[in-house]
Tab-separated table of C-alpha atoms in Angstrom:
chain	number	residue	atom	x	y	z
A	253	MET	CA	97.436	87.333	84.898
A	254	LYS	CA	97.676	87.734	88.683
A	255	GLN	CA	98.460	84.046	89.056
A	256	LEU	CA	101.210	84.391	86.448
A	257	ARG	CA	102.600	87.382	88.316
A	258	ASN	CA	102.550	85.425	91.600
A	259	ASN	CA	104.334	82.516	89.932
A	260	VAL	CA	106.997	84.848	88.520
A	261	ILE	CA	107.575	86.457	91.931
A	262	ARG	CA	107.720	83.061	93.608
A	263	ALA	CA	110.215	81.848	91.005
A	264	GLY	CA	112.334	84.970	91.482
A	265	LEU	CA	112.399	84.567	95.254
A	266	GLY	CA	113.307	80.912	94.835
A	267	ALA	CA	116.087	81.730	92.391
A	268	LEU	CA	117.616	84.235	94.793
A	269	TYR	CA	117.440	81.690	97.606
A	270	PHE	CA	118.777	78.635	95.779
A	271	SER	CA	121.508	80.573	93.969
A	272	GLY	CA	122.710	82.089	97.235
A	273	ALA	CA	122.849	85.475	95.504
A	274	HIS	CA	121.079	87.136	98.420
A	275	HIS	CA	124.098	86.396	100.625
A	276	LEU	CA	126.382	88.294	98.267
A	277	LEU	CA	123.938	91.161	97.809
A	278	ARG	CA	123.060	91.626	101.481
A	279	PRO	CA	125.943	94.019	102.344
A	280	LEU	CA	124.973	96.274	99.437
A	281	LEU	CA	121.178	96.141	99.565
A	282	SER	CA	119.970	95.403	103.092
A	283	GLY	CA	120.165	99.017	104.235
A	284	VAL	CA	119.804	99.997	107.869
A	285	GLY	CA	116.439	98.390	108.510
A	286	ALA	CA	112.988	97.486	107.242
A	287	ILE	CA	109.315	98.023	107.958
A	288	PHE	CA	107.305	94.844	107.551
A	289	MET	CA	103.726	95.121	106.315
A	290	LEU	CA	100.940	92.737	107.282
A	291	HIS	CA	97.148	92.782	107.334
A	292	HIS	CA	95.476	89.668	108.746
A	293	VAL	CA	97.261	87.213	111.034
A	294	ARG	CA	95.108	84.135	111.560
A	295	PRO	CA	95.072	80.354	111.141
A	296	ALA	CA	94.989	79.034	107.600
A	297	ARG	CA	91.521	78.632	106.104
A	298	GLU	CA	90.386	75.561	104.165
A	299	ALA	CA	88.260	77.217	101.470
A	300	ALA	CA	89.387	76.639	97.877
A	301	PHE	CA	88.381	80.180	96.912
A	302	GLN	CA	90.488	82.702	98.824
A	303	PRO	CA	91.178	85.657	96.529
A	304	ASN	CA	92.428	87.837	99.381
A	305	ARG	CA	94.879	85.204	100.581
A	306	HIS	CA	97.775	87.586	99.980
A	307	LEU	CA	96.462	89.757	102.831
A	308	GLU	CA	96.866	87.107	105.519
A	309	VAL	CA	99.657	85.108	107.094
A	310	THR	CA	99.476	82.426	109.731
A	311	PRO	CA	100.724	82.929	113.280
A	312	GLU	CA	103.346	80.288	112.528
A	313	PHE	CA	104.773	82.283	109.618
A	314	LEU	CA	104.840	85.447	111.704
A	315	ARG	CA	106.707	83.508	114.394
A	316	ALA	CA	109.178	82.247	111.768
A	317	ALA	CA	109.802	85.831	110.627
A	318	LEU	CA	110.469	86.971	114.189
A	319	CYS	CA	112.793	84.021	114.819
A	320	HIS	CA	114.710	84.872	111.665
A	321	LEU	CA	115.172	88.499	112.690
A	322	ARG	CA	116.339	87.507	116.154
A	323	SER	CA	118.780	85.005	114.639
A	324	ARG	CA	120.341	87.837	112.626
A	325	ASP	CA	120.554	90.060	115.722
A	326	ILE	CA	118.183	92.637	114.222
A	327	ASP	CA	116.432	94.895	116.732
A	328	ILE	CA	112.632	94.900	116.552
A	329	VAL	CA	111.507	98.436	117.339
A	330	SER	CA	108.405	100.593	117.534
A	331	MET	CA	107.645	103.185	114.867
A	332	ASP	CA	108.613	105.893	117.354
A	333	GLU	CA	112.042	104.354	117.808
A	334	LEU	CA	112.411	103.722	114.090
A	335	HIS	CA	111.736	107.415	113.489
A	336	GLU	CA	114.262	108.356	116.166
A	337	ARG	CA	116.984	106.119	114.750
A	338	LEU	CA	116.495	107.450	111.230
A	339	VAL	CA	116.480	111.092	112.343
A	340	GLN	CA	119.500	110.673	114.611
A	341	GLY	CA	121.427	108.475	112.189
A	342	ARG	CA	121.750	105.666	114.743
A	343	PHE	CA	122.697	102.826	112.439
A	344	ASP	CA	125.116	100.836	114.587
A	345	ARG	CA	122.527	98.037	114.689
A	346	ARG	CA	120.018	97.041	112.036
A	347	PHE	CA	116.363	97.293	112.991
A	348	ALA	CA	112.883	96.283	111.880
A	349	ALA	CA	109.340	97.365	112.671
A	350	PHE	CA	106.109	95.420	112.264
A	351	THR	CA	103.033	97.214	110.927
A	352	LEU	CA	99.508	95.895	110.384
A	353	ASP	CA	96.961	97.731	108.243
A	354	ASP	CA	93.199	98.241	108.685
A	355	GLY	CA	92.654	97.230	112.320
A	356	TYR	CA	91.463	93.635	112.088
A	357	ARG	CA	90.340	91.744	115.172
A	358	ASP	CA	92.794	88.938	114.449
A	359	ASN	CA	95.638	91.423	115.084
A	360	LEU	CA	94.591	91.268	118.730
A	361	ASP	CA	93.656	87.588	118.814
A	362	TYR	CA	96.619	86.108	116.921
A	363	ALA	CA	99.313	88.670	116.067
A	364	LEU	CA	99.772	90.219	119.500
A	365	PRO	CA	100.315	86.900	121.353
A	366	VAL	CA	103.068	85.932	118.893
A	367	LEU	CA	104.735	89.334	119.082
A	368	ARG	CA	104.586	89.183	122.880
A	369	GLU	CA	106.659	85.993	122.766
A	370	PHE	CA	109.478	88.113	121.311
A	371	ASP	CA	108.734	91.326	123.211
A	372	ALA	CA	108.273	92.843	119.747
A	373	PRO	CA	106.382	96.122	119.243
A	374	LEU	CA	103.737	96.513	116.554
A	375	ALA	CA	101.897	99.404	114.917
A	376	VAL	CA	98.279	98.950	113.837
A	377	TYR	CA	96.899	101.479	111.348
A	378	VAL	CA	93.175	102.040	111.848
A	379	ALA	CA	90.654	103.367	109.344
A	380	SER	CA	88.223	105.162	111.622
A	381	ASP	CA	85.112	104.082	109.672
A	382	PHE	CA	86.175	100.474	110.187
A	383	ALA	CA	86.431	100.986	113.948
A	384	GLU	CA	82.953	102.501	113.919
A	385	GLY	CA	81.578	99.446	112.103
A	386	THR	CA	80.395	101.460	109.112
A	387	GLY	CA	83.335	100.994	106.752
A	388	ARG	CA	83.367	99.411	103.325
A	389	LEU	CA	85.849	96.537	103.185
A	390	TRP	CA	84.856	96.186	99.563
A	391	TRP	CA	87.522	93.584	98.704
A	392	ALA	CA	86.212	91.312	101.491
A	393	ALA	CA	82.612	92.030	100.446
A	394	LEU	CA	83.467	91.133	96.851
A	395	GLU	CA	84.931	87.841	98.043
A	396	ALA	CA	81.764	87.131	100.035
A	397	VAL	CA	79.540	87.943	97.037
A	398	ILE	CA	81.417	85.663	94.665
A	399	ALA	CA	81.812	82.869	97.224
A	400	LYS	CA	78.035	82.420	97.465
A	401	ALA	CA	77.098	83.086	93.828
A	402	GLU	CA	76.987	80.786	90.831
A	403	GLN	CA	76.982	83.688	88.408
A	404	ILE	CA	77.442	87.442	88.595
A	405	ASP	CA	75.551	89.837	86.329
A	406	VAL	CA	77.102	93.287	86.168
A	407	MET	CA	77.273	96.353	83.938
A	408	ILE	CA	80.826	97.441	83.210
A	409	GLY	CA	80.683	100.643	81.223
A	410	HIS	CA	77.942	100.083	78.654
A	411	SER	CA	78.438	96.319	78.547
A	412	ALA	CA	76.300	93.798	80.394
A	413	LEU	CA	78.459	90.916	81.564
A	414	ARG	CA	77.533	87.536	82.993
A	415	LEU	CA	80.448	85.996	84.863
A	416	ASP	CA	80.538	82.298	85.689
A	417	THR	CA	81.293	81.627	89.359
A	418	THR	CA	80.491	77.919	89.623
A	419	THR	CA	84.035	76.684	90.324
A	420	PRO	CA	86.961	78.001	92.372
A	421	VAL	CA	88.876	78.778	89.168
A	422	ALA	CA	85.913	80.637	87.681
A	423	LYS	CA	85.352	82.481	90.951
A	424	GLN	CA	88.972	83.620	90.990
A	425	ALA	CA	88.742	84.860	87.409
A	426	ALA	CA	85.535	86.756	88.218
A	427	PHE	CA	87.090	88.247	91.336
A	428	ASP	CA	90.158	89.437	89.417
A	429	ARG	CA	87.979	91.045	86.735
A	430	LEU	CA	85.683	92.799	89.190
A	431	HIS	CA	88.459	93.793	91.607
A	432	ASP	CA	90.434	95.503	88.846
A	433	TRP	CA	87.279	97.232	87.578
A	434	LEU	CA	86.336	98.516	91.037
A	435	ARG	CA	89.881	99.755	91.766
A	436	ALA	CA	89.909	101.640	88.476
A	437	LEU	CA	86.586	103.464	88.984
A	438	PRO	CA	87.106	107.232	88.953
A	439	GLY	CA	85.709	108.097	92.388
A	440	GLU	CA	84.796	106.658	95.766
A	441	HIS	CA	81.114	107.297	95.109
A	442	ASP	CA	81.380	105.084	92.002
A	443	LEU	CA	83.000	102.271	93.971
A	444	LYS	CA	80.412	102.659	96.742
A	445	ARG	CA	77.526	102.504	94.277
A	446	GLU	CA	78.783	99.394	92.501
A	447	ILE	CA	79.843	97.330	95.515
A	448	GLU	CA	76.630	98.173	97.358
A	449	ALA	CA	74.608	97.058	94.326
A	450	LEU	CA	76.476	93.742	94.202
A	451	CYS	CA	76.015	93.236	97.947
A	452	ALA	CA	72.296	94.012	97.748
A	453	THR	CA	71.773	91.600	94.859
A	454	HIS	CA	73.624	88.778	96.596
A	455	HIS	CA	72.507	89.497	100.169
A	456	VAL	CA	75.876	90.395	101.667
A	457	ASP	CA	75.647	92.706	104.682
A	458	MET	CA	78.718	94.930	104.320
A	459	PRO	CA	78.422	96.735	107.696
A	460	ALA	CA	78.028	93.366	109.457
A	461	LEU	CA	81.105	92.103	107.625
A	462	CYS	CA	83.031	95.166	108.821
A	463	ARG	CA	81.932	94.639	112.420
A	464	SER	CA	82.873	90.958	112.304
A	465	LEU	CA	86.384	91.583	110.958
A	466	CYS	CA	87.481	94.867	112.542
A	467	LEU	CA	88.219	95.962	116.085
A	468	SER	CA	85.662	98.312	117.612
A	469	TRP	CA	86.659	101.460	119.483
A	470	THR	CA	86.137	99.631	122.781
A	471	GLU	CA	88.409	96.793	121.697
A	472	LEU	CA	90.968	99.205	120.300
A	473	LYS	CA	91.118	101.099	123.583
A	474	SER	CA	92.160	97.984	125.515
A	475	PHE	CA	94.452	96.911	122.651
A	476	ALA	CA	96.177	100.312	122.645
A	477	ALA	CA	96.829	100.033	126.377
A	478	ASP	CA	99.337	97.250	125.729
A	479	PRO	CA	102.860	98.760	125.908
A	480	LEU	CA	103.861	96.950	122.718
A	481	VAL	CA	101.059	98.488	120.656
A	482	THR	CA	101.064	101.755	118.712
A	483	ILE	CA	97.848	102.813	116.990
A	484	GLY	CA	98.274	104.781	113.788
A	485	ALA	CA	95.852	106.337	111.285
A	486	HIS	CA	94.756	104.834	107.979
A	487	SER	CA	92.337	107.559	106.772
A	488	VAL	CA	88.623	107.782	107.558
A	489	SER	CA	87.118	105.647	104.818
A	490	HIS	CA	90.112	103.760	103.362
A	491	CYS	CA	89.768	105.670	100.098
A	492	ASN	CA	92.353	106.153	97.386
A	493	LEU	CA	93.689	109.517	98.553
A	494	ALA	CA	95.298	110.376	95.222
A	495	LYS	CA	91.870	110.258	93.531
A	496	GLN	CA	90.407	112.813	95.940
A	497	THR	CA	90.599	116.574	95.731
A	498	GLU	CA	93.335	118.021	97.898
A	499	ASP	CA	90.784	119.267	100.445
A	500	VAL	CA	89.094	115.860	100.735
A	501	ALA	CA	92.409	114.016	100.974
A	502	ALA	CA	93.606	116.390	103.699
A	503	GLN	CA	90.338	115.911	105.577
A	504	GLU	CA	90.584	112.111	105.315
A	505	ILE	CA	94.061	112.236	106.850
A	506	ALA	CA	93.387	114.816	109.571
A	507	THR	CA	89.909	113.629	110.576
A	508	SER	CA	91.051	110.035	110.921
A	509	ARG	CA	93.767	111.149	113.306
A	510	ALA	CA	91.365	113.337	115.309
A	511	ARG	CA	88.774	110.571	115.644
A	512	ILE	CA	91.316	108.028	116.831
A	513	GLU	CA	92.886	110.425	119.311
A	514	GLN	CA	89.474	111.304	120.716
A	515	ALA	CA	88.363	107.664	120.997
A	516	LEU	CA	91.596	106.313	122.481
A	517	ASP	CA	92.809	109.389	124.372
A	518	ARG	CA	96.361	109.124	123.072
A	519	PRO	CA	98.386	110.853	120.357
A	520	VAL	CA	98.401	109.411	116.850
A	521	LEU	CA	101.699	110.191	115.143
A	522	HIS	CA	102.003	107.586	112.391
A	523	LEU	CA	100.030	107.109	109.167
A	524	ALA	CA	99.634	104.415	106.526
A	525	TYR	CA	98.212	105.419	103.147
A	526	PRO	CA	95.284	103.230	102.009
A	527	TYR	CA	96.448	101.007	99.127
A	528	GLY	CA	99.730	102.909	99.383
A	529	ASP	CA	101.039	102.276	95.870
A	530	ARG	CA	102.070	104.875	93.298
A	531	GLU	CA	98.466	105.266	92.123
A	532	ALA	CA	97.224	105.967	95.659
A	533	ALA	CA	99.987	107.956	97.367
A	534	GLY	CA	102.425	110.371	95.800
A	535	VAL	CA	104.190	113.657	96.428
A	536	ARG	CA	100.957	115.514	97.223
A	537	GLU	CA	99.899	112.940	99.818
A	538	PHE	CA	103.384	112.872	101.343
A	539	GLY	CA	103.140	116.622	101.818
A	540	LEU	CA	99.642	116.411	103.306
A	541	ALA	CA	100.826	113.865	105.872
A	542	ALA	CA	103.720	116.109	106.863
A	543	THR	CA	101.439	119.133	107.118
A	544	ALA	CA	99.049	117.138	109.328
A	545	GLY	CA	101.925	116.574	111.759
A	546	PHE	CA	102.631	112.876	111.323
A	547	LYS	CA	106.130	111.759	112.307
A	548	THR	CA	106.071	108.945	109.763
A	549	ALA	CA	103.827	107.746	106.964
A	550	VAL	CA	104.229	104.409	105.220
A	551	THR	CA	103.444	103.340	101.682
A	552	THR	CA	103.121	99.878	100.176
A	553	ARG	CA	106.032	100.586	97.845
A	554	PRO	CA	108.531	97.771	98.382
A	555	GLY	CA	111.916	98.661	99.777
A	556	MET	CA	114.403	98.537	102.598
A	557	LEU	CA	115.300	101.576	104.695
A	558	PHE	CA	118.494	103.523	104.034
A	559	ALA	CA	119.977	106.579	105.722
A	560	ASP	CA	118.532	108.752	102.949
A	561	ASN	CA	114.991	107.802	103.995
A	562	ALA	CA	115.390	110.206	106.914
A	563	ALA	CA	114.702	112.997	104.422
A	564	HIS	CA	111.446	111.343	103.336
A	565	MET	CA	109.719	110.345	106.575
A	566	THR	CA	106.233	110.511	105.078
A	567	ALA	CA	107.154	108.297	102.112
A	568	LEU	CA	108.597	105.227	103.803
A	569	PRO	CA	108.667	101.894	101.937
A	570	ARG	CA	107.754	98.551	103.443
A	571	VAL	CA	108.465	94.859	102.931
A	572	SER	CA	105.301	92.821	102.519
A	573	LEU	CA	104.870	89.557	104.392
A	574	ASN	CA	102.561	88.213	101.731
A	575	GLY	CA	100.250	85.275	102.292
A	576	ASN	CA	101.038	83.883	98.850
A	577	TYR	CA	104.686	83.292	99.793
A	578	GLN	CA	104.632	81.787	103.287
A	579	ASP	CA	107.880	79.885	103.025
A	580	ALA	CA	110.478	80.421	105.746
A	581	ARG	CA	113.202	80.030	103.115
A	582	ILE	CA	112.302	83.392	101.563
A	583	LEU	CA	112.847	85.298	104.803
A	584	PRO	CA	116.652	85.591	104.341
A	585	VAL	CA	115.947	86.829	100.796
A	586	LEU	CA	113.524	89.473	102.050
A	587	THR	CA	115.862	90.765	104.760
A	588	SER	CA	118.798	90.845	102.341
A	589	GLY	CA	117.078	93.572	100.321
A	590	ALA	CA	117.777	91.692	97.095
A	591	ALA	CA	114.130	91.104	96.174
A	592	THR	CA	112.956	94.677	96.746
A	593	ALA	CA	116.048	96.093	95.039
A	594	MET	CA	115.336	94.080	91.907
A	595	TRP	CA	111.704	95.217	91.997
A	596	ASN	CA	112.828	98.861	92.240
A	597	GLY	CA	115.452	98.680	89.529
A	598	PHE	CA	118.106	98.991	92.260
A	599	ARG	CA	116.966	102.488	93.251
A	600	ARG	CA	117.323	102.975	97.001
A	601	ILE	CA	114.736	105.734	97.443
A	602	ALA	CA	111.345	105.963	95.709
A	603	ALA	CA	109.718	109.044	97.218
A	604	ALA	CA	108.344	110.737	94.101
């Protein structure tokens, strides 16, 4: 099903490009700017089984995106400046911001050097448990479990399942089944219990995986000293905030900010909601972010920025630079706003 969805999206992006429709739609749909969303930036991997491929782009694709923006005379700005332009209504020039979620080490090793070539600011949203090396990157742990297994035995509800994982195709099918099951579990303690059981059975060290992938506090401190870098908050544990009680969700947001500010000795004024879709961040979470004092908070809801977004600064949409669609030809489609507008049913603002 996910592969079908990817194929449909790819076909839609291609249709917009080859028809030239994005050129006609750009004046109506491109808005005043965009926030680009990334996770990993690193060289392409050779493995046949890469279920989290959508979360990574190559340095070359990032460079292509930056070249495209420069060619269209779009300003690349920090989240502070983006906030200022929206609040002040400064729309004489279009603008874009680059944001990277989770705090991966490759953001420092590969993303920053490319962005430096263009003197382009970036915001990195850090989950404080990840920086401490104790976080659960359960989607990466699930990939590691399935990559090394030939079969997975698991209880889903009251049913015992045995999933074949002998081939890349079978591994992908097993990953999709287990990923959807884990995302749908009612609470974080349920997800923790199940992913830890899988890791224990298949000898995957989840804390070691976290430490290998994510920047430590020491690394983040030197990273944050770069004038191009803004460090934002991404909750404490990277939980689905909408599934938490209001008190727990508020604590996740506020404590993450406090921990980062204490560790890095600098203010943290920008937030990204973990997962960030409609099932993970809604009106309650937008209000909690505002109450916590964040200037901006970003979702994963697709969309361009319009003047009206200034009234919804803790519900900002983003444009995903997705690893499944690393084709420079789609960049003009993405910056035209045509793709996100079609996804949103041509609604400009989705803040509810």
